[in-house]
Coordinates of C-alpha atoms in Angstrom, one line a residue:
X1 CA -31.1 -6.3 -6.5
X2 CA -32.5 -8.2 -3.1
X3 CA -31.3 -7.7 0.1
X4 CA -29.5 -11.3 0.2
X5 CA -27.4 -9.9 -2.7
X6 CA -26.0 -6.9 -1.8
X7 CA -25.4 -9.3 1.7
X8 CA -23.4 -11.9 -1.1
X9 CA -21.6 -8.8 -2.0
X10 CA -20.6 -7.3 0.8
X11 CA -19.2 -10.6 2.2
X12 CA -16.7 -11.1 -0.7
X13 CA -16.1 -7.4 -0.7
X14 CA -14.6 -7.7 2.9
X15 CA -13.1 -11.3 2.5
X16 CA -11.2 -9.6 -0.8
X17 CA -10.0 -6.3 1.7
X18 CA -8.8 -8.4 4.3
X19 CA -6.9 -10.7 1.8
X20 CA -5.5 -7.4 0.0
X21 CA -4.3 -5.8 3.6
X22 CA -3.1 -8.9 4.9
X23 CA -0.9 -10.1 1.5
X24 CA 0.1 -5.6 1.4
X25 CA 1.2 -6.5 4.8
X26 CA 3.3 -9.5 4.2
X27 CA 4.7 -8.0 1.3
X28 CA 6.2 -5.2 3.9
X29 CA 7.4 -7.1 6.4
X30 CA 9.0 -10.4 4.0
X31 CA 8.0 -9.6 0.7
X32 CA 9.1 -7.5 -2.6
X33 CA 7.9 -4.0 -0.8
X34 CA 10.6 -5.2 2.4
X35 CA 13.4 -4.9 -0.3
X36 CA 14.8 -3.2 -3.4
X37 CA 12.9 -4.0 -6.7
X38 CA 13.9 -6.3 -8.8
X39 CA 12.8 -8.5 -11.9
X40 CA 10.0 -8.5 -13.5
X41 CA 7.9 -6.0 -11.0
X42 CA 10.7 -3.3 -11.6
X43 CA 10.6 -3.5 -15.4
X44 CA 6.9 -2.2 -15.0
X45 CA 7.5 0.6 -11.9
X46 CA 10.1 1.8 -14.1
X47 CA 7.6 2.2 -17.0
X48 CA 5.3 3.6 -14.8
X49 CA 7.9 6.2 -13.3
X50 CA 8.4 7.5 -16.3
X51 CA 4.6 7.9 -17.5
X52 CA 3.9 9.5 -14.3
X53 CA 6.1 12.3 -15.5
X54 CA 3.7 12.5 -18.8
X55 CA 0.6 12.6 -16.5
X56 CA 2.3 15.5 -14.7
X57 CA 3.2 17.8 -17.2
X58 CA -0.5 17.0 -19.6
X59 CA -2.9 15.3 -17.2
X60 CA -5.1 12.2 -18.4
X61 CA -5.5 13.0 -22.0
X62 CA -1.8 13.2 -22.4
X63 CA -1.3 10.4 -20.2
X64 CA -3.5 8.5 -23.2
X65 CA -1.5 9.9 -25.8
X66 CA 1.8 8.8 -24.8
X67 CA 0.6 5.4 -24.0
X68 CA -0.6 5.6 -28.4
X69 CA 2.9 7.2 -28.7
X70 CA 5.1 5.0 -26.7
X71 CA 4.5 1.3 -26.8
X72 CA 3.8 -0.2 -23.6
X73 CA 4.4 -4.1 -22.8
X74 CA 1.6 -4.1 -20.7
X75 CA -0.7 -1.3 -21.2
X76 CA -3.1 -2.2 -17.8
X77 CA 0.5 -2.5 -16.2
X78 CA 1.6 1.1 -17.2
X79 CA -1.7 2.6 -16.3
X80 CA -1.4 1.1 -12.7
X81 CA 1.9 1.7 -12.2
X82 CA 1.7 5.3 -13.5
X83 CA -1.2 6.4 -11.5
X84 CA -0.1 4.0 -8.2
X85 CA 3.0 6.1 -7.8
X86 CA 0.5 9.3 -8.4
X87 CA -1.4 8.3 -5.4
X88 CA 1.3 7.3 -2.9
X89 CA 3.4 9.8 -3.5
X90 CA 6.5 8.1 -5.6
X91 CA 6.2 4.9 -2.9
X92 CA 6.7 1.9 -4.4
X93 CA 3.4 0.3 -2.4
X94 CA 1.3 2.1 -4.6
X95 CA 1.3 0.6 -8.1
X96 CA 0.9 -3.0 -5.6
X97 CA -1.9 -1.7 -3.4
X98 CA -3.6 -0.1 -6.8
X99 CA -3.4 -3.3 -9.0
X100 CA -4.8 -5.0 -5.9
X101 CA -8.1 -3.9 -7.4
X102 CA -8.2 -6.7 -9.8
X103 CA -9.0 -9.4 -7.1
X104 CA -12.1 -8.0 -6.8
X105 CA -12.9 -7.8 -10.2
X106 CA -12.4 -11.7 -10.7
X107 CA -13.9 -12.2 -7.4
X108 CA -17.1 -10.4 -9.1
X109 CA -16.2 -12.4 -12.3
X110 CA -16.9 -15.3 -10.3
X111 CA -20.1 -14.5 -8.9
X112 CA -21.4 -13.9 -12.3
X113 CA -20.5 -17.8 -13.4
X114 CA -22.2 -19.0 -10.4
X115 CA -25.3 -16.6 -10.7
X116 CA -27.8 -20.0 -11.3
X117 CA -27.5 -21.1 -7.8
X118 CA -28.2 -19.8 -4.5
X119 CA -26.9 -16.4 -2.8
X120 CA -25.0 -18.3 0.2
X121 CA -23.5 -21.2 -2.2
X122 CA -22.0 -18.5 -4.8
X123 CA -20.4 -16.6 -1.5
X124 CA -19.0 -20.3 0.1
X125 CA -17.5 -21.2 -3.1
X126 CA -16.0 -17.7 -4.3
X127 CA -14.5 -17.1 -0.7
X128 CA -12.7 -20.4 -1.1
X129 CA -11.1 -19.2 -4.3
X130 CA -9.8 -16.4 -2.3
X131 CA -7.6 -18.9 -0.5
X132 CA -6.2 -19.9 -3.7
X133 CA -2.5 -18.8 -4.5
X134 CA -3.1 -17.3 -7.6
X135 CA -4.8 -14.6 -6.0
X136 CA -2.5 -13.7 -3.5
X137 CA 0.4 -13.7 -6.8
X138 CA -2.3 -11.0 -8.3
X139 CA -1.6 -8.4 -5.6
X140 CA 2.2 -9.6 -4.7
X141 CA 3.8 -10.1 -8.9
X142 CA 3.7 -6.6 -10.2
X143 CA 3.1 -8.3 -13.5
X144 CA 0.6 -8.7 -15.8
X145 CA 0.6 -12.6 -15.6
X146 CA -1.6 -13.8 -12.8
X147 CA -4.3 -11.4 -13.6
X148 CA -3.9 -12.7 -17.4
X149 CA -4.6 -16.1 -16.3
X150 CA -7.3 -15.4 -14.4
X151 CA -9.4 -13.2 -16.9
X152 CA -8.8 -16.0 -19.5
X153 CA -10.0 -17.9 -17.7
X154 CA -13.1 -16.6 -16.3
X155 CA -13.6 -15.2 -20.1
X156 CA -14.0 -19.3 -21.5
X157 CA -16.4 -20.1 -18.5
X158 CA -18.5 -17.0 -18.8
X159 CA -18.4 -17.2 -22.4
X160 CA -19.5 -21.2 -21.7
X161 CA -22.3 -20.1 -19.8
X162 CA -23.7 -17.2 -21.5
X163 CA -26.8 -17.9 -24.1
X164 CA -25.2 -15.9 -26.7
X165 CA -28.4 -16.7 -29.3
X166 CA -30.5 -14.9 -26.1
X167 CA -28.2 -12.9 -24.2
X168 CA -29.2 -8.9 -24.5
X169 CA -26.2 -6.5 -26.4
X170 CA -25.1 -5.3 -23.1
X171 CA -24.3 -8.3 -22.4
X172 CA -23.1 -9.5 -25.1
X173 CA -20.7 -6.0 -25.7
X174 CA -19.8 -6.9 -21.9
X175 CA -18.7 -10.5 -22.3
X176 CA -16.5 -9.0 -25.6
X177 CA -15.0 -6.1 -23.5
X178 CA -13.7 -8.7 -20.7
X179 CA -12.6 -10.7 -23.4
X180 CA -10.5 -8.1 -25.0
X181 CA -9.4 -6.8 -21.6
X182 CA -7.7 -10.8 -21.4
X183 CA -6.3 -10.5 -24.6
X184 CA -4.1 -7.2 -23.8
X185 CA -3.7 -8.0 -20.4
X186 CA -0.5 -9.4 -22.0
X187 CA 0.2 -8.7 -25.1
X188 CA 3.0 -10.5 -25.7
X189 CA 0.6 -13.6 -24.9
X190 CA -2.4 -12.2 -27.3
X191 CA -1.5 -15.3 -29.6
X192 CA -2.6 -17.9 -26.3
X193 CA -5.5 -15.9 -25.2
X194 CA -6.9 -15.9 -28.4
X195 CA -6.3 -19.7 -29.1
X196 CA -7.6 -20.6 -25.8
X197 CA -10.3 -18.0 -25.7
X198 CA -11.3 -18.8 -29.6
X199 CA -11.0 -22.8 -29.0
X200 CA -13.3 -22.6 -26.6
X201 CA -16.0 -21.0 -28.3
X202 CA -15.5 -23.0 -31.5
X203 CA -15.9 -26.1 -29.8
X204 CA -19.1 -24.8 -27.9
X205 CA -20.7 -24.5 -31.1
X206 CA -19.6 -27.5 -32.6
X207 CA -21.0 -29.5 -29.7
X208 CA -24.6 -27.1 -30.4
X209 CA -24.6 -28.9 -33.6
X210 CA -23.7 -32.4 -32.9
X211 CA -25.9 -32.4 -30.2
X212 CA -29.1 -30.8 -31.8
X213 CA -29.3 -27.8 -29.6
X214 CA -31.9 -25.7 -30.5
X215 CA -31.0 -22.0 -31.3
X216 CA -31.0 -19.1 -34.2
X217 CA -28.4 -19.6 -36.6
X218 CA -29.2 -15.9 -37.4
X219 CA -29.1 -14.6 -33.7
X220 CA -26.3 -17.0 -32.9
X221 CA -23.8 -15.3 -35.4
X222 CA -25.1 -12.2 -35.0
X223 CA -24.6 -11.9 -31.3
X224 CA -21.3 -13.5 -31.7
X225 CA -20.2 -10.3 -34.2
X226 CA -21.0 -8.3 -31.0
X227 CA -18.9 -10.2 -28.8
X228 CA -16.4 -9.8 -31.5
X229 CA -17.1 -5.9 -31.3
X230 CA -16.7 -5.5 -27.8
X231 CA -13.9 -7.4 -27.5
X232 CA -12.0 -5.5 -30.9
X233 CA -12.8 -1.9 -28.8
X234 CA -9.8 -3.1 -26.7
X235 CA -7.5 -5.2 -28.8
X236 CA -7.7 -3.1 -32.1
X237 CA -6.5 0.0 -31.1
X238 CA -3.6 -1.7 -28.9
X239 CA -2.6 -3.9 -32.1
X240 CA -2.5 -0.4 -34.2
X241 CA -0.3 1.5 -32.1
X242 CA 2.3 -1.2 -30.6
X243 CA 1.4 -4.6 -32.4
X244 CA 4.9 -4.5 -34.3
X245 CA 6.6 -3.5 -31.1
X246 CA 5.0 -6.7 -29.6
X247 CA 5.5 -9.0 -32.5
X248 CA 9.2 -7.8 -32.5
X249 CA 9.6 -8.8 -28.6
X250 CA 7.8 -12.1 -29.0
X251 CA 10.4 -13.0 -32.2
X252 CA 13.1 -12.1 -29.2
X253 CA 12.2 -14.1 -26.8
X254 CA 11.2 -16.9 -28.6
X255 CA 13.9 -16.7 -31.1
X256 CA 16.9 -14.4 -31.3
X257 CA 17.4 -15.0 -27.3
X258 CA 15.5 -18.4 -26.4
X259 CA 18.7 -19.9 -25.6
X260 CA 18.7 -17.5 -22.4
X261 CA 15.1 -18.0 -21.4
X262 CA 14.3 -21.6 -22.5
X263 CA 14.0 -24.3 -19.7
X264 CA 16.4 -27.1 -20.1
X265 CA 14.7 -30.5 -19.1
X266 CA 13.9 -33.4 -20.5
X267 CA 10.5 -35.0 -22.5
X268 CA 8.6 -35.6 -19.6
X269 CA 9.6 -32.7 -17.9
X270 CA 8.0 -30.5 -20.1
X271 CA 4.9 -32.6 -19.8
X272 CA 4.7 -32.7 -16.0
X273 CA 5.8 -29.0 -15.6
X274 CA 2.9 -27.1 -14.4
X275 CA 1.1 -29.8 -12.9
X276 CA 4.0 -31.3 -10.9
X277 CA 3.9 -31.7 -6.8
X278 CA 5.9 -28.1 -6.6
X279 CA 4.4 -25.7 -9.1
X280 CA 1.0 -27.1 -9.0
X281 CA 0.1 -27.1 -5.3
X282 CA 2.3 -23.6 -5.4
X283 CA -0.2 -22.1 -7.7
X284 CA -3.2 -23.8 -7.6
X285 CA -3.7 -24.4 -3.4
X286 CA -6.2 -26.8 -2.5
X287 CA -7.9 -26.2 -6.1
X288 CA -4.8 -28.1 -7.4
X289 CA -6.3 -31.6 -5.7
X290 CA -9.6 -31.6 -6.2
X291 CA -9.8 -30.2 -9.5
X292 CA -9.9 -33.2 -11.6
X293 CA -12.4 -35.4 -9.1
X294 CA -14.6 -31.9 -9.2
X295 CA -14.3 -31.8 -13.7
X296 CA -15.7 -35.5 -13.5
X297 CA -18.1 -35.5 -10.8
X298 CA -19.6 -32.4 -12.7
X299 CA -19.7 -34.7 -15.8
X300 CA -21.0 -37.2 -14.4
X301 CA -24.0 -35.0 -13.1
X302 CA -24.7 -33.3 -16.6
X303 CA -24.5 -36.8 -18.3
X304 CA -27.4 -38.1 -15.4
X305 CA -29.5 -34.8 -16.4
X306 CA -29.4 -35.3 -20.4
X307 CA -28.6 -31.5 -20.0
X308 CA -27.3 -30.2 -23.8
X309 CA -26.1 -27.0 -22.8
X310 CA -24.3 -27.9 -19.7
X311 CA -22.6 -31.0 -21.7
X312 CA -21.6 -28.3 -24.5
X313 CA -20.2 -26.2 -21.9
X314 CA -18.2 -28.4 -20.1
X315 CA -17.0 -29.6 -23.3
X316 CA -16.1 -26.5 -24.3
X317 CA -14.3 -25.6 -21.2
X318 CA -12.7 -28.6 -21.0
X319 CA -11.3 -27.9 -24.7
X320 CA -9.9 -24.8 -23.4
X321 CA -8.3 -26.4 -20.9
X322 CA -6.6 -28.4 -23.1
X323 CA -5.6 -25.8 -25.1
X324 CA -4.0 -23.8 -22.6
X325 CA -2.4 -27.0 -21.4
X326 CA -1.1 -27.5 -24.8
X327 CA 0.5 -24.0 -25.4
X328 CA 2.6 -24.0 -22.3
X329 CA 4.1 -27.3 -22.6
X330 CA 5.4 -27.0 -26.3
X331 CA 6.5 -23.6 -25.3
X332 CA 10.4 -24.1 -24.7
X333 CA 9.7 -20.9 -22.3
X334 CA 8.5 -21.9 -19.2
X335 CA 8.2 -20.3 -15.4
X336 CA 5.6 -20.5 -13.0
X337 CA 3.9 -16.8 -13.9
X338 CA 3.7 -18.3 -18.1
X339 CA 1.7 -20.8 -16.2
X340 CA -0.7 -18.5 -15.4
X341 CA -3.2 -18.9 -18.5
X342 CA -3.5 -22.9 -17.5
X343 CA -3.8 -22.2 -13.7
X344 CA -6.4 -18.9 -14.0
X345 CA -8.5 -21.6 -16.7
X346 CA -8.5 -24.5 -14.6
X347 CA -9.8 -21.8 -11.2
X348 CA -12.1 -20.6 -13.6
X349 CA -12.9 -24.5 -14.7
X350 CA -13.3 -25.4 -11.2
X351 CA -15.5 -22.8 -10.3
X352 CA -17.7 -23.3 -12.7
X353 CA -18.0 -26.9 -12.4
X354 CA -19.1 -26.2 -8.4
X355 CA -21.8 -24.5 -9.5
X356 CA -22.9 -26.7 -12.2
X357 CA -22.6 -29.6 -8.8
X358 CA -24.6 -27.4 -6.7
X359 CA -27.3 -26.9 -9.3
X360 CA -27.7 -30.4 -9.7
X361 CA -27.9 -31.7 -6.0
X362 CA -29.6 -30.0 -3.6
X363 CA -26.8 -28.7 -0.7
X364 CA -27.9 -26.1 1.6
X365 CA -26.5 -22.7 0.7
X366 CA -25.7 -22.6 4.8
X367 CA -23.6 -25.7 4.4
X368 CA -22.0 -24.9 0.9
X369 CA -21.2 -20.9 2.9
X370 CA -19.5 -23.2 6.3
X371 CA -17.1 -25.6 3.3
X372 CA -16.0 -22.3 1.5
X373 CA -15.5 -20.3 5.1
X374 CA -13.4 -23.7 6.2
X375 CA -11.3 -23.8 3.2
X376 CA -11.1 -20.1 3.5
X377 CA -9.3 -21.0 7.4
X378 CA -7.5 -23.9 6.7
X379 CA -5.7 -22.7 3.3
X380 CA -5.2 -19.8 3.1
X381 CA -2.3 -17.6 3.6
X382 CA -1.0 -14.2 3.4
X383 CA 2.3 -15.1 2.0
X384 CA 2.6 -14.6 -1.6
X385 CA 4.7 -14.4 -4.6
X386 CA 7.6 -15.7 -6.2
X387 CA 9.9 -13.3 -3.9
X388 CA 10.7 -13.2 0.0
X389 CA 13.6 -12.3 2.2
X390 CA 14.0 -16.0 3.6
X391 CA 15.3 -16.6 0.4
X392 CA 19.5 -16.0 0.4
X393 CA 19.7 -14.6 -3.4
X394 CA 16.7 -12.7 -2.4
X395 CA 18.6 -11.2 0.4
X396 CA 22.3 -11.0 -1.2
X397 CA 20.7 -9.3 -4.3
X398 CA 19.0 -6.7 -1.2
X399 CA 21.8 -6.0 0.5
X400 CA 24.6 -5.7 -2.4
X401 CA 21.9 -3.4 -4.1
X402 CA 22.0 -0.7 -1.1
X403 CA 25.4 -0.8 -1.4
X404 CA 26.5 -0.5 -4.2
X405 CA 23.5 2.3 -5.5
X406 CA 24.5 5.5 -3.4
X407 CA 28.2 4.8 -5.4
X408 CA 26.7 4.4 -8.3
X409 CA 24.0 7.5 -8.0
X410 CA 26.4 9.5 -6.4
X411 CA 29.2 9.2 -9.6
X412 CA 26.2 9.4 -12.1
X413 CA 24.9 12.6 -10.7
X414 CA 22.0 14.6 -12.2
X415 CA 23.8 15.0 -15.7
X416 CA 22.1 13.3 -18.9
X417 CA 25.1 12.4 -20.2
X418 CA 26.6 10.5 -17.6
X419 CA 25.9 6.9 -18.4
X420 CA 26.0 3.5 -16.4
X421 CA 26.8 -0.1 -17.2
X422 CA 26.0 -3.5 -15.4
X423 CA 28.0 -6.4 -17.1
X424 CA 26.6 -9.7 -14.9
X425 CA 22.7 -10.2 -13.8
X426 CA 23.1 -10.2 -10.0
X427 CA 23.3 -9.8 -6.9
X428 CA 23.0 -6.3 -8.3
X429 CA 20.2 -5.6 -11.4
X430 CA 20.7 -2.9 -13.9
X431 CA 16.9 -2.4 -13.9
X432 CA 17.0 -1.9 -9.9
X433 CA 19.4 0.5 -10.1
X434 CA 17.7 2.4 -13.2
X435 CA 14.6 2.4 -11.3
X436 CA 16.3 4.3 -8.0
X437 CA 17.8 6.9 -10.8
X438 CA 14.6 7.6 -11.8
X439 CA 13.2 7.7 -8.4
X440 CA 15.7 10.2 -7.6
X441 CA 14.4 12.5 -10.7
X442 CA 18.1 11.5 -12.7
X443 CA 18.4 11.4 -15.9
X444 CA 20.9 8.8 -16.5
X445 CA 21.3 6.0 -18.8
X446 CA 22.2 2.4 -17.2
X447 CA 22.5 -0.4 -19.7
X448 CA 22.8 -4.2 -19.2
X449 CA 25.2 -6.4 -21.1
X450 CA 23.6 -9.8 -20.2
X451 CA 23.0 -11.1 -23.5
X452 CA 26.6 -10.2 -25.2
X453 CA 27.8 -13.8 -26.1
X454 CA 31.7 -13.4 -26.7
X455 CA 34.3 -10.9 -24.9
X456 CA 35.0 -8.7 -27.8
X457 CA 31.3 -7.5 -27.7
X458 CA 32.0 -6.0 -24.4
X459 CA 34.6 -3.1 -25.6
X460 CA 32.0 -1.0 -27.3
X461 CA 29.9 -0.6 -24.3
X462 CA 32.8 -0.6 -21.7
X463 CA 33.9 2.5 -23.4
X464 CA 30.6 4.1 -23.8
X465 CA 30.0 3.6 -19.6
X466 CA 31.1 6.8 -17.4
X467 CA 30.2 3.6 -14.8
X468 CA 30.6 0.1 -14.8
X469 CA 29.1 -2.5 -12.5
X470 CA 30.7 -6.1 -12.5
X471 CA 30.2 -8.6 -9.9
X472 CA 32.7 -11.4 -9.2
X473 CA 31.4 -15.5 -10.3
X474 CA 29.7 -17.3 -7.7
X475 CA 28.1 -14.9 -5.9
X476 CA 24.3 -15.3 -4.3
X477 CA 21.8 -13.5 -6.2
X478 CA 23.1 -14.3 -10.0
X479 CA 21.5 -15.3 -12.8
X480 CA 18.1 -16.2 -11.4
X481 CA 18.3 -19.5 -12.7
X482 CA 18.3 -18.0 -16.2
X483 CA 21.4 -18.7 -18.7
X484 CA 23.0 -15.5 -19.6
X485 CA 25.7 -15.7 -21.4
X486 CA 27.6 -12.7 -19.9
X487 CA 27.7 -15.0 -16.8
X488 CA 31.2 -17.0 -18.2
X489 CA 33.0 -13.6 -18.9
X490 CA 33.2 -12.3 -15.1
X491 CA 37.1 -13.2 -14.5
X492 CA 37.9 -12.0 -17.6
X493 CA 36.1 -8.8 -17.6
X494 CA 37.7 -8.3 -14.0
X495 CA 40.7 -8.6 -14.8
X496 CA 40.3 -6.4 -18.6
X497 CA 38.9 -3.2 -16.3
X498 CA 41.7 -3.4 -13.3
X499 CA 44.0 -2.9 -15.9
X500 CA 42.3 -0.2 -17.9
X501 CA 44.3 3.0 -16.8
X502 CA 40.6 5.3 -17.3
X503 CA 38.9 3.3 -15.0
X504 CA 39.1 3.7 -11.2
X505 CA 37.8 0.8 -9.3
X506 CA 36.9 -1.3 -6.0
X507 CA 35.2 -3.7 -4.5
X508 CA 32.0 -1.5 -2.6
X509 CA 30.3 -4.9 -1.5
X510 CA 31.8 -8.5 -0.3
X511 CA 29.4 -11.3 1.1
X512 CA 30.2 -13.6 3.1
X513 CA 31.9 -15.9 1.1
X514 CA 34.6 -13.4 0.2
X515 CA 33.2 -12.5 -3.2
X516 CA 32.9 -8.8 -4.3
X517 CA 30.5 -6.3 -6.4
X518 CA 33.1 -3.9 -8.1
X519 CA 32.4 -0.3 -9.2
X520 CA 34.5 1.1 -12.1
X521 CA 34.7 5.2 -12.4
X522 CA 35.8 6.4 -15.4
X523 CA 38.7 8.7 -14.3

């Protein structure tokens, strides 16, 4: 390796550590680490909480074997989580600062797809990506989404731009593992990595053959069965031990409950969703843009140079573009995070394309280094993620939570067999309040009701609480936009517990509005 590339690499190394510090540091001050948990980050600390304990008592190897044992959603999630809270202490910065690693894996990712030009252009256009939201969302969403867009992504443009009939088996069994590694990333989106992933490649050699590009048949397929291999070292032993568990969650979501996490909108918005003036620049930054003038200029470029490859590559990219476009707008699930495989494809896309441009015309590394360092000023931010205390649910769901959770730890105790119940999603989460038991070393059990559809469904766990949380309607901090059904049954339920003669309740928190979180004790 030459001198000017361990320079290339130490540059993004220290742009990626002052973004990491700088987005930690938001996080502390506005962010999710400046309040309690709450969905989706605390789903996966409390996964990891509980895994930690494993890799107390049996170390690394047992650590493995529970994660064969015990299903989890996101396995790269667990293992962060489980080994961030090792490190810190039991601090909840840990998991964020640990997964924070992953920035400068795709910022390496990137690097490779731009190894054909020059050591200063490849630096100028990757520390530009740095400024791009996504990135920041990698370090700030303790969720497996944004990094599962982004390896996606950079898996269709590395796999666009590797000469599989040439490429040596270490690279080939490399390309595979990072392939695998986006597959699992999130399981529960396996089917879309692999569609977009596997469109991609498809259509890269369907473009070899209707453009006459000369390569081995034999070597072609051959190398692609040790793609396939690296990429099954990762995927097949996760499908063995928790595929059913995943099938069974994606048949939830997008069955049994879709009516609680499906977007209501119309046709077109559907359509326009992810690449609408709020989620797109939100996501994508500047990238958002200049993306499409980019995709054609680069186009335009391969067409002037009668270059084969390069055209089956950008087809091929472009296809899994499509693909990815494709999935997320039938899907009757949508969010921002979901949007991640489509956003992490078109960074990837993008970067890609800049260096195809760069190839082609002859720009100064110097100048190409000065764009990316401007971009890098001028766009980017620390602030990150989908969370912050300027937002008023944020901060009702913060301030209920602390308290209402010394009540509800305090009547729980440190017996098993004491057992807790929230009826309504907000301001106060039953997942943030299982995650302080936990954090306290209790042994509780706290159970949501959200999803129960009718008020007779509530007696059975009403009874079975020693605890029951119920906030009154309207309050800031409910629902999260979603439509639980639970939601309509607040007066109601009110009114049922005051009068239940086991129960001892009162309001512990009122906001300003006048409307009160209730804590019910059974007597």
């Amino acid at each position: 390796m030459t001198r000017n590339k361990y320079l290339a690499i130490g540059a993004v190394f220290c742009v990626c550590l002052f973004h990491v510090l700088a987005v930690m540091g938001y996080l502390v001050r506005e962010g999710r680490l400046s309040m309690v948990p709450v969905y989706d980050d605390v789903t996966y600390l409390i996964d990891g909480l509980s895994r930690l304990a494993v890799l107390d008592r049996a170390g690394i190897g047992g650590f493995v074997a529970d994660l064969r044992a015990h299903s989890a959603h996101a396995p790269f999630m667990a293992a962060t989580s489980a080994f961030g809270f090792l490190l810190s202490g039991g601090a909840v910065w840990g998991p964020y600062l640990l997964n924070s690693l992953w920035v400068f894996l795709v910022a390496a990712l990137a690097l490779q797809a731009l190894r054909d030009i020059p050591v200063k252009s490849r630096v100028g256009i990757v520390v530009a990506l740095i400024a791009v939201p996504l990135f920041g969302a990698a370090i700030a969403e303790f969720r497996p989404d944004p990094v599962w867009g982004l390896l996606v992504g950079f898996s269709v443009v590395l796999l666009v731009s590797v000469d599989i009939a040439r490429a040596t088996r270490l690279q080939l069994l490399t390309l595979g593992f990072l392939i695998g590694a986006a597959i699992i990333a999130k399981p529960s989106a396996a089917p879309a990595s692999l569609a977009v992933i596997s469109a991609t490649y498809l259509t890269q050699l369907g473009s070899f053959l209707l453009l006459r590009v000369q390569l081995s048949k034999r070597a072609l397929v051959r190398n692609s069965l040790l793609v396939a291999l690296g990429a099954a070292v990762f995927v097949v032993p996760y499908a063995i031990t928790s595929g059913a568990e995943t099938y069974a969650y994606i048949k939830w979501v997008m069955g049994t409950s879709n009516s609680v996490w499906r977007t209501e909108t119309s046709t077109l918005g559907h359509i326009t969703y992810y690449l609408n003036r709020s989620y797109g620049p939100l996501m994508l930054g500047w990238v958002w843009y200049v993306a499409l003038p980019i995709l054609l200029l680069c186009l335009g470029l391969i067409l002037r140079a009668k270059d084969r490859r390069d055209l089956c590559a950008f087809t091929a990219t472009v296809c899994g573009l499509v693909v990815a476009y494709i999935i997320v707008t039938v899907s009757s699930v949508k969010s921002p995070m979901i949007g991640s495989i489509l956003y992490g494809t078109i960074i990837a896309a993008v970067t890609w394309a800049l260096g195809r441009i760069v190839f082609y015309v002859p720009i100064r590394g110097v100048l190409i280094l000065l764009i990316g360092a401007g971009i890098f000023c001028t766009q980017w931010i620390p602030k990150a993620g989908m969370v912050s205390r300027t937002d008023a649910g944020m901060r009702a769901t913060d301030q209920a939570t602390k308290a209402v959770a010394p009540v509800v730890l305090e009547a729980l105790g440190k017996s098993a067999n004491k057992r807790g119940l929230v009826t309504v999603p907000g301001p106060v989460f039953g997942g943030t309040l299982d995650f302080l038991a936990k954090q306290e070393g209790m042994a509780s059990s706290i159970r949501q009701a959200y999803a129960l559809d009718s008020l007779d469904k509530f007696q059975e766990p009403i009874q079975w609480a020693d605890v029951i949380i119920l906030s009154e309607s309207g309050m800031l901090g409910q629902s999260n936009g979603f439509n639980f059904p639970s939601i309509k049954f607040q007066a109601q339920l009110l009114q049922l517990m005051r009068g239940d003669a086991t129960l001892s309740g009162h309001p512990v928190f009122t906001d300003e509005q006048g409307r009160s979180v209730w804590v019910f004790i059974r007597k």
